[in-house]
Coordinates of C-alpha atoms in Angstrom, one line a residue:
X131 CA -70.5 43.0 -28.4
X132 CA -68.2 40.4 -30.3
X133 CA -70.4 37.3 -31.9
X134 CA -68.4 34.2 -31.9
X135 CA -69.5 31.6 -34.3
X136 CA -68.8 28.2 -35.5
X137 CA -68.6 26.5 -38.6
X138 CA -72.5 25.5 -40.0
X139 CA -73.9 28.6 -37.2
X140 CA -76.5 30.5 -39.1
X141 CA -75.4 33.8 -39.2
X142 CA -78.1 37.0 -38.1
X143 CA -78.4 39.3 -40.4
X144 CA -79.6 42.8 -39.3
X145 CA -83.4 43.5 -40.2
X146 CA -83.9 46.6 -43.1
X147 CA -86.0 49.4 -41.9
X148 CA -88.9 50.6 -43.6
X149 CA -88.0 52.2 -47.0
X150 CA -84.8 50.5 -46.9
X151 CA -83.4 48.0 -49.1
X152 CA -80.6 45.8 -48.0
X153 CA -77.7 44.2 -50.3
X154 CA -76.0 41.5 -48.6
X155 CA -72.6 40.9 -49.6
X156 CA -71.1 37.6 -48.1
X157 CA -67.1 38.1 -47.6
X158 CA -64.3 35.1 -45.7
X159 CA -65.7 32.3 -43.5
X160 CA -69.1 32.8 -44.6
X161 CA -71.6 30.7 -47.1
X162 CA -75.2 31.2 -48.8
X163 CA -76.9 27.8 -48.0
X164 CA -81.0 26.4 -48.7
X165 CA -82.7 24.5 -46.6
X166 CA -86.2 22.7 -46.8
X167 CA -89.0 23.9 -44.6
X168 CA -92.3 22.6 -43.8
X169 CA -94.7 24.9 -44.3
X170 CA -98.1 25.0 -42.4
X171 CA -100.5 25.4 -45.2
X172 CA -99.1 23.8 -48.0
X173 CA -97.7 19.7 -48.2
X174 CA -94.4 20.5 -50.3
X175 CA -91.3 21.6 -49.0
X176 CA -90.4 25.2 -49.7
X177 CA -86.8 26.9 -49.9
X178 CA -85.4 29.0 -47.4
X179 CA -82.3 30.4 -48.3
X180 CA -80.1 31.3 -45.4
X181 CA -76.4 32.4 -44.6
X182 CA -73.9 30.2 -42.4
X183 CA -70.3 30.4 -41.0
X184 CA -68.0 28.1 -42.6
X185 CA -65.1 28.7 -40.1
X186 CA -64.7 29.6 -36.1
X187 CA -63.8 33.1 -35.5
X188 CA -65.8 36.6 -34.5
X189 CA -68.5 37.9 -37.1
X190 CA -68.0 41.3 -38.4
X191 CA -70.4 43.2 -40.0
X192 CA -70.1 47.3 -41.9
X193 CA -72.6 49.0 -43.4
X194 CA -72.2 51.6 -46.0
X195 CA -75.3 53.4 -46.4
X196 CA -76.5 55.8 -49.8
X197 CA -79.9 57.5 -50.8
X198 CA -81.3 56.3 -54.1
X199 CA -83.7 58.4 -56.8
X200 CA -86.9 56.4 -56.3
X201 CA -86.6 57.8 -52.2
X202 CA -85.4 56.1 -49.4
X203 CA -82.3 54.2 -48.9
X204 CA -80.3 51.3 -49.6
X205 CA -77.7 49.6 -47.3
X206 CA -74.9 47.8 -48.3
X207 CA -73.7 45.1 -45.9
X208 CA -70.8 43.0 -45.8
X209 CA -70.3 39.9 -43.6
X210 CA -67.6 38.1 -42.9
X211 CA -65.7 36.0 -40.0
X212 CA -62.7 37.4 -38.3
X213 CA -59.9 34.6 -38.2
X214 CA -56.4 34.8 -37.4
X215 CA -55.1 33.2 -41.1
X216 CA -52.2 33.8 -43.2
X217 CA -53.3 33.1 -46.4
X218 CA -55.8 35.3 -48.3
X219 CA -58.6 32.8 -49.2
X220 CA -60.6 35.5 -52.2
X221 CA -64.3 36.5 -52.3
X222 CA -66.3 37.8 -54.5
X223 CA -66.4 41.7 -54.5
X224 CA -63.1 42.2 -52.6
X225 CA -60.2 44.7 -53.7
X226 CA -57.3 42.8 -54.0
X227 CA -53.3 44.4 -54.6
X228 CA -52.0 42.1 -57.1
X229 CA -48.4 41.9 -59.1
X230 CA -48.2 40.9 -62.6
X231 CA -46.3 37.2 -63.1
X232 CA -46.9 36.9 -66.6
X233 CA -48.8 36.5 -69.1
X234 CA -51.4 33.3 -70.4
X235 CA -53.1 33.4 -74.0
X236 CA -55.1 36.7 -73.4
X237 CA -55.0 36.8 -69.8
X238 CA -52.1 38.2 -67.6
X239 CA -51.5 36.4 -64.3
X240 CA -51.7 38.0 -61.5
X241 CA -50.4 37.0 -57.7
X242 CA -52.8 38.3 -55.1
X243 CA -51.2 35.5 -52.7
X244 CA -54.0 33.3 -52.7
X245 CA -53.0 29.7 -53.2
X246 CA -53.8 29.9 -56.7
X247 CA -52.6 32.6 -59.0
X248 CA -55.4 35.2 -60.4
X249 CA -56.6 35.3 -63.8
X250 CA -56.5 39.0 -65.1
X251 CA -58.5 39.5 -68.6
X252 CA -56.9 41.9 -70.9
X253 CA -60.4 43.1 -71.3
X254 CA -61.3 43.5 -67.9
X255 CA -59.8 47.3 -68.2
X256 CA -61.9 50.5 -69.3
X257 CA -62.2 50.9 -72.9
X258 CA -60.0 48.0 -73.5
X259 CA -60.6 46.3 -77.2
X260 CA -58.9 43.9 -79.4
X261 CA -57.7 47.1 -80.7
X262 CA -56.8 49.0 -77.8
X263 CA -55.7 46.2 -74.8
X264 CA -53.5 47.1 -71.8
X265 CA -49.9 46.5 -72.0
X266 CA -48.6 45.2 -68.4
X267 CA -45.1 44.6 -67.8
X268 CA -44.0 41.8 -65.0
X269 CA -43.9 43.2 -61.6
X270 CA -47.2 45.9 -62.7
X271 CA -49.0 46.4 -59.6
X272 CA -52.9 46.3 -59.9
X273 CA -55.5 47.3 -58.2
X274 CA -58.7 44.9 -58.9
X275 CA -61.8 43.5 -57.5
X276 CA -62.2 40.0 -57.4
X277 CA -65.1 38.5 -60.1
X278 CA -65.1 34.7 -59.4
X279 CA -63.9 32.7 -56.7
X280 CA -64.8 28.9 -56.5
X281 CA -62.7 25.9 -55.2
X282 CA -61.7 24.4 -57.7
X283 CA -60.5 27.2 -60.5
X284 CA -58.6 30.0 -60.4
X285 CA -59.9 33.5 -59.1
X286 CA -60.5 35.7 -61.2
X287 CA -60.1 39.0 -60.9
X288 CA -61.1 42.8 -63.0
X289 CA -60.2 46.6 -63.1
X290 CA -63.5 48.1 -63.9
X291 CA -65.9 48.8 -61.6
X292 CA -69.5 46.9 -62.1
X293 CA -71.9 49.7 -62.0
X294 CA -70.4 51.8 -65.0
X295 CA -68.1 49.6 -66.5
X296 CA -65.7 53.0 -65.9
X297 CA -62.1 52.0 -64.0
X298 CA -63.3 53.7 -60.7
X299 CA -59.4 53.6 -59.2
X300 CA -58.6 50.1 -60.5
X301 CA -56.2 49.7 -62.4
X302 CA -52.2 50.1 -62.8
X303 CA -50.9 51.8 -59.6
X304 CA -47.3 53.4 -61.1
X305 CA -44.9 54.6 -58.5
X306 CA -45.6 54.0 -54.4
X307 CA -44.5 51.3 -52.4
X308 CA -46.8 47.5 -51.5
X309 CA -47.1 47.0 -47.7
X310 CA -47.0 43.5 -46.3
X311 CA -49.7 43.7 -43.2
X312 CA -52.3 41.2 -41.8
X313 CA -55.6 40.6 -42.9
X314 CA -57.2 41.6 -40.3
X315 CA -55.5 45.4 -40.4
X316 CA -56.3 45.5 -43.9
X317 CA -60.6 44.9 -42.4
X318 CA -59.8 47.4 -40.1
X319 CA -59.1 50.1 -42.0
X320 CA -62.1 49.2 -44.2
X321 CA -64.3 49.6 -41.2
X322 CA -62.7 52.3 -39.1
X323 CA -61.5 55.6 -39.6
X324 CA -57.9 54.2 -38.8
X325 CA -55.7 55.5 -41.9
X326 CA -57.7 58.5 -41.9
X327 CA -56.7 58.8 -37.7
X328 CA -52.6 57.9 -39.3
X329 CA -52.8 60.3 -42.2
X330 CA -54.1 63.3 -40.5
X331 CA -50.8 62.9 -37.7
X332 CA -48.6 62.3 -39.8
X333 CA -50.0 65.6 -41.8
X334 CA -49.1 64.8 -45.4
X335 CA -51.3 63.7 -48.6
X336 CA -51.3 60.2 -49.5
X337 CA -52.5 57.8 -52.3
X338 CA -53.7 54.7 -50.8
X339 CA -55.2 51.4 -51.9
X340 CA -56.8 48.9 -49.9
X341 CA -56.8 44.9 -50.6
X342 CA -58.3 42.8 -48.4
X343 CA -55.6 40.3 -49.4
X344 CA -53.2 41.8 -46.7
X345 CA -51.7 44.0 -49.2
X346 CA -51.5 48.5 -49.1
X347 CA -50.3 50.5 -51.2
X348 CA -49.3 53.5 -50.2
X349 CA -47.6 56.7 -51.9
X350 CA -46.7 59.5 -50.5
X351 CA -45.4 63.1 -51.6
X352 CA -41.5 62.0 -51.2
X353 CA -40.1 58.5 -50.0
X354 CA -39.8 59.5 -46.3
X355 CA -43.5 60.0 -46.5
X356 CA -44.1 56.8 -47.4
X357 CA -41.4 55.4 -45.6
X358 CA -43.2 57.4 -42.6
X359 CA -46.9 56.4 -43.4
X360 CA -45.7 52.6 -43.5
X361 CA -43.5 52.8 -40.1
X362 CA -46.8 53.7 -38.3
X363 CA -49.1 51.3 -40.0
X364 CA -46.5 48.1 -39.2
X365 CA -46.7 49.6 -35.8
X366 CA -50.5 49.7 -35.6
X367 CA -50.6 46.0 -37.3
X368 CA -47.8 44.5 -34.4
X369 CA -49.5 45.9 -31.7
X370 CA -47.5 48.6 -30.5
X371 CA -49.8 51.5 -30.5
X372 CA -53.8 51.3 -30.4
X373 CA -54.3 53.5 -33.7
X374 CA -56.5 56.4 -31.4
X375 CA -54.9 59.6 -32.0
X376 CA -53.0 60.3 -28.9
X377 CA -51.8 56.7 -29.3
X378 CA -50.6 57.8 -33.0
X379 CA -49.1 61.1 -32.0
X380 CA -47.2 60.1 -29.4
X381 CA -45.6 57.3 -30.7
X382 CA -45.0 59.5 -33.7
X383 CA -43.1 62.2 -31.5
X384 CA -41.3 59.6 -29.5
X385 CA -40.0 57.9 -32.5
X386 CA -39.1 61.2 -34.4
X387 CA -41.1 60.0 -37.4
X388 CA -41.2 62.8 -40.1
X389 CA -42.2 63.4 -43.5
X390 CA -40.2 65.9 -45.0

């Protein structure tokens, strides 16, 4: 069942199970806020913090659970508000698809069509040093995750990923082609098996990178595979076919889509 919320709604937020630690991750349309509470047994006010929508649309939620060392489990679980926008508003944590604009002191600048252009330290790679620092041409497509996003400053965004400092698949992405889509196909194929549904039709590997930034990339063993592989994607995106298998297949064999 769909949850439709409004701006300044407090937002439920599933309840951990025994054993089970939970780690929130807030994503578009959705804000950490404190409010004062009166508590019975003491006079002064104490802090509650609490999570609220900041725009009108459906809450979405996915869970990615993993078992940890110590026993038991820990759940990762992002939030966010499902809004029909065209313009890619950044949050923290979110793989972005960005092209290289230029460069800016020791920074390159990086379009992940956000209002604002990203900020892209030369040290935000693997093993980069003062020594050893990524050379990125104009036009470079990146894979990244986004570090900082506030207001009134630029986003900022890094190819490493936070638990090992290792690149973890971010980084330059060399040959392939960048898809256009919506944002909201780009959530859907973070939280269904969608691309894994178009691939397995279609019957041909594929490299593929996901920004929530309404941007795929997408490589394929020749260019009528990719060529293929973005054909049923727009299609899925427009409307045209559902994105079940049958759906896929069939529109697949109608349209005489082929990979090879």
């Amino acid at each position: 069942m769909t949850t439709l919320v409004l701006p300044g709604d407090a937002l439920p937020l599933p309840a951990p199970a025994p054993s089970t630690t939970l780690h929130l991750h807030l994503g578009p349309g959705t804000a950490q806020s404190t409010r004062r509470t009166q508590a019975d047994e003491v006079e002064d006010d104490a802090s509650k913090t609490f999570y609220v929508a900041r725009k009108m649309g459906a809450l979405q939620t996915s869970n990615k659970r993993r078992k940890v060392r110590e026993g038991g489990s820990e759940v990762q679980t992002r939030i966010w508000v499902n809004v029909e926008a065209k313009r890619y508003v950044p949050a923290v944590g979110e793989n972005v698809v960005g092209v290289v604009t230029g460069r800016q002191g020791e920074a390159f600048k990086v379009d992940i069509g956000t209002a604002q252009v990203a900020q892209l330290s030369q040290y935000a790679f693997e093993g980069a040093t003062k020594q050893m620092k990524p050379r990125l041409e104009t036009g470079t497509v990146v894979f990244a995750r986004v570090t900082s996003a506030t207001r009134d400053m630029d986003p900022e965004i890094e190819c490493v990923d936070p638990k090992d400092a290792k690149a973890g698949g971010y980084g330059q992405l060399k040959g392939g082609y960048v898809m256009d889509c919506s944002l909201q196909l780009c959530r859907r194929i973070m939280t269904t098996p969608l691309l894994a549904t178009v691939i397995g039709a279609l019957n041909a590997p594929y490299e593929t990178a996901i920004g929530m930034n309404g941007r795929l990339w997408i490589n394929g063993a020749s260019p009528l595979a990719t060529i293929a592989l973005k054909r049923v994607l727009e299609a899925v995106d427009r409307g045209i076919i559902e994105g079940d298998k049958e759906s896929v297949e069939a529109w697949i064999k109608r349209e005489g889509v082929a990979v090879r």
